[in-house]
Coordinates of C-alpha atoms in Angstrom, one line a residue:
X1 CA 84.0 -68.2 64.0
X2 CA 82.7 -70.1 61.0
X3 CA 81.4 -72.8 63.3
X4 CA 79.5 -70.3 65.5
X5 CA 75.8 -70.7 65.3
X6 CA 74.1 -67.5 64.1
X7 CA 70.7 -66.3 65.3
X8 CA 67.7 -67.4 63.2
X9 CA 67.0 -63.9 61.7
X10 CA 70.6 -63.3 60.7
X11 CA 70.8 -66.7 59.3
X12 CA 67.8 -66.2 57.0
X13 CA 69.3 -63.0 55.7
X14 CA 72.6 -64.6 55.1
X15 CA 70.9 -67.5 53.2
X16 CA 69.3 -64.9 50.9
X17 CA 72.3 -62.6 50.3
X18 CA 74.8 -65.3 50.0
X19 CA 73.5 -66.7 46.7
X20 CA 73.4 -63.1 45.3
X21 CA 77.0 -62.6 46.2
X22 CA 77.8 -65.7 44.2
X23 CA 76.4 -64.0 41.0
X24 CA 79.1 -62.5 38.8
X25 CA 79.6 -58.8 39.0
X26 CA 78.9 -58.2 35.3
X27 CA 75.6 -60.0 35.4
X28 CA 74.7 -58.2 38.7
X29 CA 75.2 -54.8 37.1
X30 CA 73.1 -55.7 34.1
X31 CA 70.3 -56.9 36.3
X32 CA 70.3 -53.7 38.4
X33 CA 70.3 -51.5 35.2
X34 CA 67.3 -53.4 33.9
X35 CA 65.5 -52.9 37.2
X36 CA 66.3 -49.2 37.2
X37 CA 65.1 -48.7 33.6
X38 CA 61.9 -50.6 34.4
X39 CA 61.2 -48.5 37.4
X40 CA 61.9 -45.3 35.4
X41 CA 59.6 -46.3 32.6
X42 CA 56.9 -47.1 35.1
X43 CA 57.3 -43.7 36.7
X44 CA 57.2 -41.9 33.4
X45 CA 54.0 -43.8 32.4
X46 CA 52.5 -43.0 35.7
X47 CA 53.3 -39.3 35.4
X48 CA 51.9 -39.1 31.8
X49 CA 48.7 -40.8 32.7
X50 CA 48.0 -38.4 35.5
X51 CA 48.7 -35.2 33.5
X52 CA 45.5 -33.0 33.3
X53 CA 43.7 -33.5 30.0
X54 CA 44.0 -30.8 27.4
X55 CA 40.8 -28.5 27.1
X56 CA 38.9 -28.9 23.8
X57 CA 37.2 -25.6 22.8
X58 CA 33.8 -25.8 21.1
X59 CA 34.1 -24.9 17.4
X60 CA 31.4 -22.5 16.2
X61 CA 30.7 -20.4 13.1
X62 CA 30.6 -16.7 13.3
X63 CA 29.6 -13.8 11.0
X64 CA 30.2 -10.1 11.3
X65 CA 27.2 -7.8 12.1
X66 CA 26.4 -5.8 8.9
X67 CA 24.2 -2.8 8.2
X68 CA 22.2 -2.4 5.0
X69 CA 19.2 -0.7 3.6
X70 CA 16.2 -2.9 4.3
X71 CA 12.8 -2.7 2.6
X72 CA 10.0 -3.6 5.1
X73 CA 7.0 -5.2 3.4
X74 CA 3.5 -6.2 4.6
X75 CA 1.3 -8.8 3.0
X76 CA -2.5 -8.5 2.8
X77 CA -5.4 -10.0 1.0
X78 CA -6.7 -7.5 -1.6
X79 CA -9.6 -7.2 -4.0
X80 CA -9.4 -5.9 -7.5
X81 CA -11.9 -3.2 -8.4
X82 CA -12.5 -1.5 -11.7
X83 CA -11.6 2.2 -12.0
X84 CA -15.1 2.8 -13.2
X85 CA -18.1 0.4 -13.0
X86 CA -21.3 1.7 -14.5
X87 CA -24.7 0.1 -14.4
X88 CA -26.7 0.6 -17.6
X89 CA -30.3 1.1 -16.5
X90 CA -33.6 1.9 -18.3
X91 CA -34.7 5.4 -17.3
X92 CA -38.1 5.1 -19.0
X93 CA -40.7 2.4 -19.2
X94 CA -41.3 0.5 -22.4
X95 CA -40.7 -2.7 -24.3
X96 CA -37.1 -3.4 -25.3
X97 CA -36.8 -3.3 -29.1
X98 CA -33.1 -3.6 -30.0
X99 CA -29.7 -4.6 -28.6
X100 CA -26.9 -2.9 -30.6
X101 CA -23.7 -4.5 -29.2
X102 CA -21.9 -7.8 -28.9
X103 CA -21.7 -9.0 -25.3
X104 CA -18.2 -8.9 -23.7
X105 CA -16.8 -6.5 -26.3
X106 CA -15.2 -3.1 -25.9
X107 CA -17.6 -0.2 -26.5
X108 CA -17.0 3.6 -26.8
X109 CA -18.5 6.4 -24.8
X110 CA -21.8 7.6 -26.3
X111 CA -22.4 4.4 -28.2
X112 CA -26.0 3.3 -28.4
X113 CA -26.6 0.0 -26.6
X114 CA -30.3 -0.5 -26.4
X115 CA -33.5 0.9 -28.0
X116 CA -36.8 1.1 -26.0
X117 CA -40.1 1.5 -27.9
X118 CA -40.1 5.3 -28.5
X119 CA -43.7 5.6 -30.0
X120 CA -45.5 7.0 -27.0
X121 CA -42.6 9.3 -26.1
X122 CA -42.4 10.7 -29.6
X123 CA -46.1 11.4 -29.5
X124 CA -45.6 13.3 -26.2
X125 CA -42.9 15.4 -27.9
X126 CA -45.2 16.3 -30.8
X127 CA -48.0 17.2 -28.3
X128 CA -45.6 19.4 -26.4
X129 CA -44.5 21.1 -29.6
X130 CA -48.1 21.8 -30.5
X131 CA -48.9 23.3 -27.1
X132 CA -45.8 25.5 -27.4
X133 CA -46.9 26.8 -30.7
X134 CA -50.4 27.5 -29.3
X135 CA -48.9 29.3 -26.3
X136 CA -46.7 31.4 -28.6
X137 CA -49.7 32.4 -30.7
X138 CA -51.7 33.5 -27.6
X139 CA -48.7 35.4 -26.4
X140 CA -48.4 37.2 -29.7
X141 CA -52.1 38.2 -29.6
X142 CA -51.8 39.4 -26.0
X143 CA -48.8 41.5 -27.0
X144 CA -50.7 43.1 -29.8
X145 CA -53.8 43.8 -27.6
X146 CA -51.5 45.4 -25.1
X147 CA -49.9 47.6 -27.7
X148 CA -53.3 48.8 -28.8
X149 CA -54.6 49.6 -25.3
X150 CA -51.7 51.6 -24.2
X151 CA -52.2 54.6 -26.6
X152 CA -56.0 54.5 -26.0
X153 CA -55.4 54.7 -22.3
X154 CA -53.0 57.6 -22.7
X155 CA -55.8 59.4 -24.7
X156 CA -58.4 58.5 -22.0
X157 CA -60.2 56.4 -24.5
X158 CA -59.7 53.2 -22.4
X159 CA -60.0 52.7 -18.7
X160 CA -57.4 51.6 -16.3
X161 CA -59.2 48.2 -16.0
X162 CA -58.8 47.6 -19.7
X163 CA -55.1 48.3 -19.4
X164 CA -54.7 46.0 -16.4
X165 CA -56.5 43.2 -18.2
X166 CA -54.3 43.6 -21.2
X167 CA -51.1 43.5 -19.2
X168 CA -52.3 40.4 -17.2
X169 CA -53.3 38.6 -20.4
X170 CA -49.9 39.3 -22.0
X171 CA -47.9 38.2 -18.9
X172 CA -50.0 35.0 -18.6
X173 CA -49.4 34.2 -22.2
X174 CA -45.7 34.7 -21.9
X175 CA -45.7 32.4 -18.8
X176 CA -47.6 29.8 -20.8
X177 CA -44.9 29.9 -23.4
X178 CA -42.2 29.2 -20.8
X179 CA -44.2 26.3 -19.3
X180 CA -44.7 24.8 -22.8
X181 CA -41.0 25.1 -23.6
X182 CA -40.2 23.2 -20.3
X183 CA -42.7 20.5 -21.2
X184 CA -41.2 20.2 -24.6
X185 CA -37.7 19.9 -23.2
X186 CA -38.8 17.2 -20.7
X187 CA -40.6 15.3 -23.5
X188 CA -37.5 15.4 -25.7
X189 CA -35.3 14.2 -22.8
X190 CA -37.7 11.3 -22.1
X191 CA -37.7 10.4 -25.8
X192 CA -33.9 10.5 -25.7
X193 CA -33.9 8.0 -22.9
X194 CA -35.4 5.4 -25.2
X195 CA -32.0 5.3 -26.9
X196 CA -29.8 3.9 -24.1
X197 CA -26.1 5.0 -24.6
X198 CA -22.9 4.1 -22.7
X199 CA -21.7 6.9 -20.4
X200 CA -18.0 5.6 -20.5
X201 CA -15.7 3.5 -22.7
X202 CA -15.0 0.0 -21.5
X203 CA -16.0 -3.6 -21.7
X204 CA -19.7 -4.5 -21.5
X205 CA -21.2 -7.5 -19.7
X206 CA -23.9 -9.8 -21.1
X207 CA -27.4 -8.4 -21.2
X208 CA -29.7 -8.9 -18.2
X209 CA -33.0 -8.8 -20.1
X210 CA -34.2 -10.2 -23.4
X211 CA -35.6 -8.4 -26.4
X212 CA -39.3 -7.7 -25.9
X213 CA -39.2 -7.4 -22.1
X214 CA -40.9 -4.6 -20.4
X215 CA -38.2 -2.5 -18.8
X216 CA -38.1 0.7 -16.8
X217 CA -38.0 2.0 -13.3
X218 CA -41.1 0.2 -12.3
X219 CA -39.9 -3.2 -13.5
X220 CA -36.5 -4.5 -14.7
X221 CA -34.2 -1.5 -15.0
X222 CA -30.7 -3.0 -15.0
X223 CA -29.9 -3.8 -18.6
X224 CA -26.1 -4.4 -18.5
X225 CA -22.9 -3.1 -16.9
X226 CA -19.8 -1.4 -18.4
X227 CA -16.4 -1.8 -16.8
X228 CA -13.4 0.4 -17.4
X229 CA -10.5 -1.8 -16.3
X230 CA -7.4 -0.5 -18.1
X231 CA -6.6 0.9 -14.7
X232 CA -7.8 -0.9 -11.6
X233 CA -7.9 -0.2 -7.9
X234 CA -6.6 -2.6 -5.3
X235 CA -8.5 -2.5 -2.0
X236 CA -7.1 -4.1 1.1
X237 CA -7.3 -3.6 4.9
X238 CA -4.5 -2.8 7.4
X239 CA -4.6 -3.2 11.1
X240 CA -4.4 -0.4 13.6
X241 CA -1.1 -1.8 14.7
X242 CA 0.4 -1.4 11.2
X243 CA -0.8 2.2 11.3
X244 CA 0.8 2.9 14.7
X245 CA 4.1 1.4 13.5
X246 CA 4.1 3.5 10.4
X247 CA 3.4 6.7 12.5
X248 CA 6.4 5.8 14.7
X249 CA 8.6 5.9 11.6
X250 CA 6.8 9.1 10.3
X251 CA 5.3 7.2 7.4
X252 CA 1.8 8.4 6.5
X253 CA 0.2 5.7 4.4
X254 CA -1.8 7.2 1.5
X255 CA -0.1 10.6 1.6
X256 CA 2.7 11.9 -0.5
X257 CA 5.8 13.1 1.3
X258 CA 8.4 15.2 -0.5
X259 CA 10.9 14.4 2.2
X260 CA 10.8 10.7 1.4
X261 CA 13.0 9.2 -1.3
X262 CA 10.5 6.4 -1.8
X263 CA 6.7 6.0 -2.0
X264 CA 4.6 3.2 -0.6
X265 CA 3.8 0.9 -3.6
X266 CA 2.1 -2.4 -3.9
X267 CA 2.7 -5.5 -6.0
X268 CA 0.2 -8.3 -6.5
X269 CA 0.5 -12.0 -7.0
X270 CA -1.6 -13.6 -9.8
X271 CA -3.7 -16.7 -9.4
X272 CA -0.9 -18.9 -10.9
X273 CA 1.6 -17.6 -8.3
X274 CA 3.5 -15.3 -10.7
X275 CA 4.2 -11.7 -9.9
X276 CA 2.2 -9.0 -11.7
X277 CA 4.7 -6.9 -13.7
X278 CA 3.3 -3.5 -12.8
X279 CA 3.4 -1.6 -9.5
X280 CA 0.7 0.5 -8.0
X281 CA 1.0 3.6 -5.7
X282 CA -1.1 3.9 -2.6
X283 CA -3.3 7.0 -3.1
X284 CA -5.9 6.6 -0.3
X285 CA -6.1 5.4 3.3
X286 CA -9.4 5.6 5.3
X287 CA -9.0 8.1 8.1
X288 CA -11.0 5.9 10.5
X289 CA -10.9 2.3 11.8
X290 CA -13.8 0.0 11.3
X291 CA -14.9 -0.9 14.9
X292 CA -16.2 -4.3 13.7
X293 CA -12.9 -5.5 12.2
X294 CA -10.3 -3.2 13.8
X295 CA -8.9 -2.4 10.4
X296 CA -8.9 0.5 8.0
X297 CA -9.2 0.5 4.2
X298 CA -6.3 1.3 1.9
X299 CA -6.4 1.7 -1.8
X300 CA -3.8 1.6 -4.5
X301 CA -4.2 2.4 -8.2
X302 CA -2.5 0.1 -10.8
X303 CA -2.3 0.0 -14.6
X304 CA -3.9 -3.0 -16.2
X305 CA -3.3 -2.7 -20.0
X306 CA -3.6 -6.4 -20.8
X307 CA -6.6 -6.9 -18.5
X308 CA -4.7 -9.6 -16.5
X309 CA -6.4 -8.3 -13.3
X310 CA -10.2 -8.9 -13.4
X311 CA -12.5 -6.8 -11.3
X312 CA -13.9 -8.7 -8.3
X313 CA -11.1 -11.2 -7.9
X314 CA -9.0 -11.6 -4.7
X315 CA -5.3 -11.5 -4.8
X316 CA -2.3 -11.3 -2.4
X317 CA -1.0 -7.8 -2.0
X318 CA 2.6 -6.9 -0.9
X319 CA 3.0 -3.3 0.3
X320 CA 6.3 -1.5 0.8
X321 CA 5.7 0.0 4.2
X322 CA 9.1 1.4 5.2
X323 CA 12.7 1.6 4.1
X324 CA 15.2 1.3 6.9
X325 CA 18.4 3.0 6.2
X326 CA 21.6 1.4 7.5
X327 CA 19.7 -1.1 9.6
X328 CA 21.5 -3.8 11.6
X329 CA 20.5 -7.2 10.3
X330 CA 21.4 -10.7 11.4
X331 CA 20.5 -14.2 10.1
X332 CA 17.3 -15.3 11.7
X333 CA 18.8 -18.7 12.5
X334 CA 21.3 -16.9 14.9
X335 CA 18.4 -15.7 17.2
X336 CA 17.3 -17.8 20.2
X337 CA 13.8 -17.0 21.3
X338 CA 12.8 -17.8 24.9
X339 CA 10.1 -16.7 27.3
X340 CA 12.3 -14.0 28.7
X341 CA 13.0 -12.5 25.2
X342 CA 15.4 -12.9 22.3
X343 CA 19.1 -13.2 22.6
X344 CA 22.1 -13.9 20.5
X345 CA 25.7 -15.1 21.2
X346 CA 28.4 -12.5 20.5
X347 CA 32.1 -13.5 20.4
X348 CA 34.3 -11.0 22.0
X349 CA 37.9 -10.3 20.7
X350 CA 39.3 -12.6 23.4
X351 CA 37.2 -15.5 21.9
X352 CA 34.7 -15.6 24.8
X353 CA 31.0 -16.1 23.9
X354 CA 28.7 -13.6 25.5
X355 CA 24.9 -14.0 25.6
X356 CA 23.4 -10.7 24.4
X357 CA 19.7 -9.9 24.7
X358 CA 18.4 -7.8 21.8
X359 CA 15.3 -6.1 20.6
X360 CA 14.1 -7.5 17.3
X361 CA 12.4 -5.7 14.5
X362 CA 10.7 -6.9 11.3
X363 CA 11.8 -10.1 9.6
X364 CA 12.7 -9.9 5.9
X365 CA 13.3 -13.2 4.2
X366 CA 15.7 -15.2 6.4
X367 CA 17.1 -12.1 8.1
X368 CA 15.9 -10.1 11.1
X369 CA 16.4 -6.4 11.8
X370 CA 17.9 -5.7 15.3
X371 CA 16.6 -2.5 16.8
X372 CA 18.8 -2.5 19.9
X373 CA 21.6 -4.6 21.5
X374 CA 24.1 -5.0 18.7
X375 CA 26.8 -2.9 17.1
X376 CA 28.0 -3.0 13.5
X377 CA 31.5 -4.1 14.5
X378 CA 30.7 -7.3 16.4
X379 CA 30.8 -11.0 15.5
X380 CA 27.8 -13.2 16.2
X381 CA 27.4 -17.0 16.4
X382 CA 25.4 -18.4 13.5
X383 CA 26.1 -22.1 14.0
X384 CA 26.8 -24.2 17.1
X385 CA 25.3 -21.9 19.7
X386 CA 23.6 -24.9 21.3
X387 CA 27.1 -25.9 22.6
X388 CA 27.6 -22.6 24.3
X389 CA 27.1 -21.0 27.7
X390 CA 27.7 -17.4 28.7
X391 CA 31.4 -16.7 29.3
X392 CA 32.6 -19.8 27.6
X393 CA 35.9 -19.8 25.6
X394 CA 35.3 -20.8 22.0
X395 CA 37.1 -21.6 18.8
X396 CA 35.4 -19.3 16.2
X397 CA 35.5 -20.0 12.4
X398 CA 34.2 -17.8 9.7
X399 CA 30.8 -19.0 8.3
X400 CA 30.5 -19.7 4.6
X401 CA 27.9 -17.8 2.7
X402 CA 25.0 -20.2 1.9
X403 CA 22.9 -20.5 -1.2
X404 CA 19.8 -19.5 0.9
X405 CA 21.4 -16.2 1.7
X406 CA 22.1 -15.5 -1.9
X407 CA 18.6 -16.4 -2.9
X408 CA 17.1 -14.2 -0.2
X409 CA 19.3 -11.3 -1.3
X410 CA 18.2 -11.8 -4.9
X411 CA 14.5 -11.8 -3.9
X412 CA 14.9 -8.7 -1.8
X413 CA 16.6 -6.8 -4.6

């Protein structure tokens, strides 16, 4: 049997197996164990490498939707106007003789400012007085003549013509007295106009004419101006759109409303950028719109005890237009504005981001009022919304209050 020749295939198998059988059993078992462990390790590595990767959720910052009372302001360009601005003019013609004030100082009502040469006007007064005395003398004589004619007429010693002439003479003389009295009054008034007095208290400008100049209605009549500016008026213009928005909220600019707990007031910014310490109440709004500009005029009155506001200067006016009670406000940075409208990402309780279209209202500082689309118990995304899509699972974290928010709140208060 050993000497029998095997087929070629079986011989080759025998030649391979036969050396293995010659390996000791202990070494054989160790080798097989190593092979099995290597195969198991390779299988484990293969299974681990082909395991689906773990989903990483986008981390975003969220804030709760809050409600608060919001003051809605509008900013306009205003012009300061004095409460009273009076031009001092010469009402009679003559040469200017005196100036009895220091330019730019405070003057009182009734104080004499200028004196115009009164010579000719004093002469007219004297003439009017003389004519009045003459008229009174004629009236007295006519009265005596009438008193003499009446008893004679009753005794048929005088004719009816004589009585009529006496009555006519007396009535004409009395009328002449009245005319002369009016002429005297007019002459005295004209004489009084030569002493130019201030009709109000306030600060006076520099003089517009020099001493010795011929002044009067026919020549230079403007002598100076007096400004009462301890209270000033702020004039500014609002658009028709502002008016309509106010009417939608039942706010009538320029009218007092007993049902409101607030009144529209204005504050102004001075030339150096500082805030004027006093407020002014809006007391007038023009009932019609200027067709040339599409705006209507609004006026506010403001105290000016230190004369920090000068009449004629322009200033920035901030007007309290409305107070929104319990308004829904969100940080403006959370809003995404696109052509189709404004939307904001809302995180549902199951941590799913939802795109919510909203209707925005006025913007106050770095916050925006939301008119419709949000409830006051929802959470909105304020940071990281660029990573999101509608319906995406997210990992929300509470946003930290920034210094800008604190600053904005302080400014609003």
